[in-house]
Tab-separated table of C-alpha atoms in Angstrom:
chain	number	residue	atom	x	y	z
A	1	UNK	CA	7.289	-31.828	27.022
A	2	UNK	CA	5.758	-28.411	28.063
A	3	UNK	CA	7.330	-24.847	26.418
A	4	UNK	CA	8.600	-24.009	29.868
A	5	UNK	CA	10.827	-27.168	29.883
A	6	UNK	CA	11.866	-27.457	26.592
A	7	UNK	CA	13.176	-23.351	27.025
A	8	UNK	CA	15.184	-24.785	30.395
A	9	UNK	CA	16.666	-27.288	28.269
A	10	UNK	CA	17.802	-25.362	25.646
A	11	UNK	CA	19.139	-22.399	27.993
A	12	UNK	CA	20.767	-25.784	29.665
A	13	UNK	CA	22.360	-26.092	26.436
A	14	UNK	CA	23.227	-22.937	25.501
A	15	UNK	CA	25.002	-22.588	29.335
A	16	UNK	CA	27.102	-25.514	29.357
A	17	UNK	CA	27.937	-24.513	25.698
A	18	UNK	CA	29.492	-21.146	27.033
A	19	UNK	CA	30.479	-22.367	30.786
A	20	UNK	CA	32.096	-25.883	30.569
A	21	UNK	CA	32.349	-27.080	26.585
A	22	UNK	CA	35.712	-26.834	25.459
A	23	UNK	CA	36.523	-24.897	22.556
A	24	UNK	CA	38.816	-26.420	19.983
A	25	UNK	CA	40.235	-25.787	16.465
A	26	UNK	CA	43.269	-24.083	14.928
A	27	UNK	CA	41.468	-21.158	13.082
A	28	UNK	CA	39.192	-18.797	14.457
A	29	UNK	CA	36.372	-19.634	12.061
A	30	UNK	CA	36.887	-23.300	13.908
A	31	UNK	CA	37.281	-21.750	17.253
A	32	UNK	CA	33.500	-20.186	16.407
A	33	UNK	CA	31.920	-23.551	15.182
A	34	UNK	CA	33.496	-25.870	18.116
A	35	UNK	CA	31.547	-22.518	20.351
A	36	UNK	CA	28.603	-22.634	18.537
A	37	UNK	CA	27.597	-26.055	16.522
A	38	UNK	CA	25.950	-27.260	20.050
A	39	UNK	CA	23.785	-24.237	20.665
A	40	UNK	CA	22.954	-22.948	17.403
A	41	UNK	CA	20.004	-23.758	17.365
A	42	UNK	CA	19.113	-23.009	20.648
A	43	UNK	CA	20.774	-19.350	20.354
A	44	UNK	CA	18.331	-16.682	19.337
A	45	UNK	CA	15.872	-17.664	22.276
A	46	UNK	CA	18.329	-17.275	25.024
A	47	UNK	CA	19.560	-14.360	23.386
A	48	UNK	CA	16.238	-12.629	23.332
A	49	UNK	CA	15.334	-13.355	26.968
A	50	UNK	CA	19.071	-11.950	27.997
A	51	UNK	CA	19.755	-9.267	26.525
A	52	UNK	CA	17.191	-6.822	25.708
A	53	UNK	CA	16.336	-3.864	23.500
A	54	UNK	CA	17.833	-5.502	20.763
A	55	UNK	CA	14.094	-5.608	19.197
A	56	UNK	CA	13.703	-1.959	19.915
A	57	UNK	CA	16.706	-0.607	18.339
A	58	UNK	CA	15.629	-2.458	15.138
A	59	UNK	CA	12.387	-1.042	15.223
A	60	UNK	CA	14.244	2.478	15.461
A	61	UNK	CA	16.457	1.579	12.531
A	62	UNK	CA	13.464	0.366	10.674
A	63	UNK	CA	11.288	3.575	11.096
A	64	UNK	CA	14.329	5.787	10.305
A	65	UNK	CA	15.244	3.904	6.947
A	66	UNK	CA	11.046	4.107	6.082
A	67	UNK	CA	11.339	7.527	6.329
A	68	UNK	CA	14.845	8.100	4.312
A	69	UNK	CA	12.770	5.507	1.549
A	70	UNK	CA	9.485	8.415	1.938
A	71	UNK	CA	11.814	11.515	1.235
A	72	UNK	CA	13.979	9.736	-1.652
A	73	UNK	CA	10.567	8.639	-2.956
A	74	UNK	CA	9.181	12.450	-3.422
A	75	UNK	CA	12.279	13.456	-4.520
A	76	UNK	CA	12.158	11.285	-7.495
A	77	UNK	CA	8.600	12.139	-8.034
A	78	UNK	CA	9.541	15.656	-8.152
A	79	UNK	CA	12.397	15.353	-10.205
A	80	UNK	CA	9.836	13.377	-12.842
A	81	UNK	CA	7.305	15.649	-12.347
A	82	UNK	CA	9.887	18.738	-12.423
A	83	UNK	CA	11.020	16.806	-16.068
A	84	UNK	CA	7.358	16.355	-17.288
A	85	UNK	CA	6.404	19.467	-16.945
A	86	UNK	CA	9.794	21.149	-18.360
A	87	UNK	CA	9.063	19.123	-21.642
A	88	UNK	CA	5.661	19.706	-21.958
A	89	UNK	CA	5.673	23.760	-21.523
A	90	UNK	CA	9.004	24.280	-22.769
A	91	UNK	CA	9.707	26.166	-20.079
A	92	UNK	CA	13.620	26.562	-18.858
A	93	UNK	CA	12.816	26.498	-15.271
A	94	UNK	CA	9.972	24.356	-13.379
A	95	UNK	CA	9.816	24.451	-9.411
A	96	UNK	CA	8.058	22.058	-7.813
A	97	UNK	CA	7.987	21.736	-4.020
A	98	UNK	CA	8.572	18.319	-2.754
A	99	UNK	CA	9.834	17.781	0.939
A	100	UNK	CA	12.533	15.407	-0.994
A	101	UNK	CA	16.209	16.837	-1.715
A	102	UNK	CA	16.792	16.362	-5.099
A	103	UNK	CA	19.627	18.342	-7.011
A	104	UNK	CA	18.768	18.773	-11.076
A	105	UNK	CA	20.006	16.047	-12.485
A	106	UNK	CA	20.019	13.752	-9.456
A	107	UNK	CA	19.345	10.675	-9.778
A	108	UNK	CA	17.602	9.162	-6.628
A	109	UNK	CA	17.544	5.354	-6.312
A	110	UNK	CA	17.782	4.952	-2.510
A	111	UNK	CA	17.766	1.466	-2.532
A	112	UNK	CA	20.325	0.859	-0.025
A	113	UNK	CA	22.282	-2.543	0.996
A	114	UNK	CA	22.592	-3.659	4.591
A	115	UNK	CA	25.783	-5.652	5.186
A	116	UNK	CA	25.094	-7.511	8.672
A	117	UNK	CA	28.714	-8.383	10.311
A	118	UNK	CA	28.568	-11.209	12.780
A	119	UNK	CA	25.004	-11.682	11.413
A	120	UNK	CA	24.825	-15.258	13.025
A	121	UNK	CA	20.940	-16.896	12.317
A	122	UNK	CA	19.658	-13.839	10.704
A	123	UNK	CA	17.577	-12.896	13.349
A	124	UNK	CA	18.056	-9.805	12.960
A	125	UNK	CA	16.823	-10.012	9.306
A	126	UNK	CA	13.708	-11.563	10.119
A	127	UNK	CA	12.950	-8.999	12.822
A	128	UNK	CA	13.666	-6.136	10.145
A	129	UNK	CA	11.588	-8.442	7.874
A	130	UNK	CA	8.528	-7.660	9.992
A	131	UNK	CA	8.735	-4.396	10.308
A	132	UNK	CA	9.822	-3.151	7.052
A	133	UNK	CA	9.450	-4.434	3.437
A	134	UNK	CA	13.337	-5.622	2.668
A	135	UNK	CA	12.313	-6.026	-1.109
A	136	UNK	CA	13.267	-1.849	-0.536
A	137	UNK	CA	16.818	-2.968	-0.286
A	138	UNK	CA	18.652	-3.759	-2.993
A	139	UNK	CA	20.285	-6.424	-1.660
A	140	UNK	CA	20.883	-7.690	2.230
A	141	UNK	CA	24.100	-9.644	3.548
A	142	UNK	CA	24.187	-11.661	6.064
A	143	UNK	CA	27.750	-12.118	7.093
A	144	UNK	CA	29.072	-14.872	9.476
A	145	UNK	CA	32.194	-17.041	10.048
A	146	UNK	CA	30.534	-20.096	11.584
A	147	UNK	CA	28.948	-22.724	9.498
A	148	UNK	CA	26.550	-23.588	12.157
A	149	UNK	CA	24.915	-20.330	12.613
A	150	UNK	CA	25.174	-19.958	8.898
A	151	UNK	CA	23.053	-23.258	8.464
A	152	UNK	CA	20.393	-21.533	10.774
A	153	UNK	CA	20.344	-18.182	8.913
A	154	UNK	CA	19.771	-19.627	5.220
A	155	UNK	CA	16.782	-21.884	6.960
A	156	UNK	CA	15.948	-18.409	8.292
A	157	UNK	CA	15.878	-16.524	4.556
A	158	UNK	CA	14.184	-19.993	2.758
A	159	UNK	CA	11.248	-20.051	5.286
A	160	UNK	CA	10.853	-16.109	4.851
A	161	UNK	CA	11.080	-16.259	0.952
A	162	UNK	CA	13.761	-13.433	1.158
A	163	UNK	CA	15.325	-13.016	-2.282
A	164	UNK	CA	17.440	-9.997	-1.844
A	165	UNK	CA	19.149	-11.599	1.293
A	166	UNK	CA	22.168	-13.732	0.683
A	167	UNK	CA	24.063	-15.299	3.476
A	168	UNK	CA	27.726	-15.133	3.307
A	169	UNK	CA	30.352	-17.095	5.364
């Protein structure tokens, strides 16, 4: 079967998933699986060629959080260096200029944790993943009610050998 095809039958599924399937269960997080456990799989491609940007403003995050991880960096380094220097001289006061912001006695371990709400497959997480090292978050959550999409997201984090990133339903 060519690409082309295959991508018509999975928008196909994807459609009559949001157009004509009926959506059953008592709870919401059954409401979401009933919507979802058809297309799942299918989901992230016909997401990406409907709604776009979505690529863009990760890239944005990503090159804003790079450079919050370059300041918090030469902060540190200036604190250690500010330290160093202080023990080795003697000296009460040690200035070092370092482009970071780091107060005396700050500690600066910017190691920050991304919660992702409504995370779904993790796409978003493997988009990040190639733009930005994650190992510089502590930890990353993936956060979703529907088993499904779930299912699809830990695939997702096994295939990308992501060891901070935990999926949570």
């Amino acid at each position: 079967m060519s690409a082309a095809l295959a991508r018509v039958g999975s928008d196909l599924k994807v459609l009559y998933a949001n157009w004509f399937k009926p959506v059953r269960g008592e709870t919401h997080e059954e409401r979401l699986e009933s919507f979802y456990a058809t297309q799942a799989d299918a989901y992230d491609g016909f997401r990406q060629r409907l709604l776009h940007g979505r690529e863009h403003m990760l890239q944005c995050c990503s090159e804003r959080l790079t450079k919050r991880l370059q300041r918090a960096q030469r902060a540190t380094l200036a604190r250690e260096i500010r330290n160093n220097l202080r023990d080795e001289t003697g000296a009460e006061e040690v200035e070092v200029v370092s482009g970071g912001s780091a107060s005396e006695g700050e500690s600066i371990d910017y190691r920050p944790v991304w919660v992702d709400l409504g995370g779904g497959t993790g796409y978003n997480v493997e988009i990040m993943n190639s733009l930005m090292n994650l190992n510089h978050f502590h930890k990353v959550y993936i956060v979703d009610l529907c088993p499904s999409l779930c299912r699809v997201a830990r695939k997702r984090v096994a295939s990308l050998g992501l060891g901070n990133v935990e999926v949570v339903q």
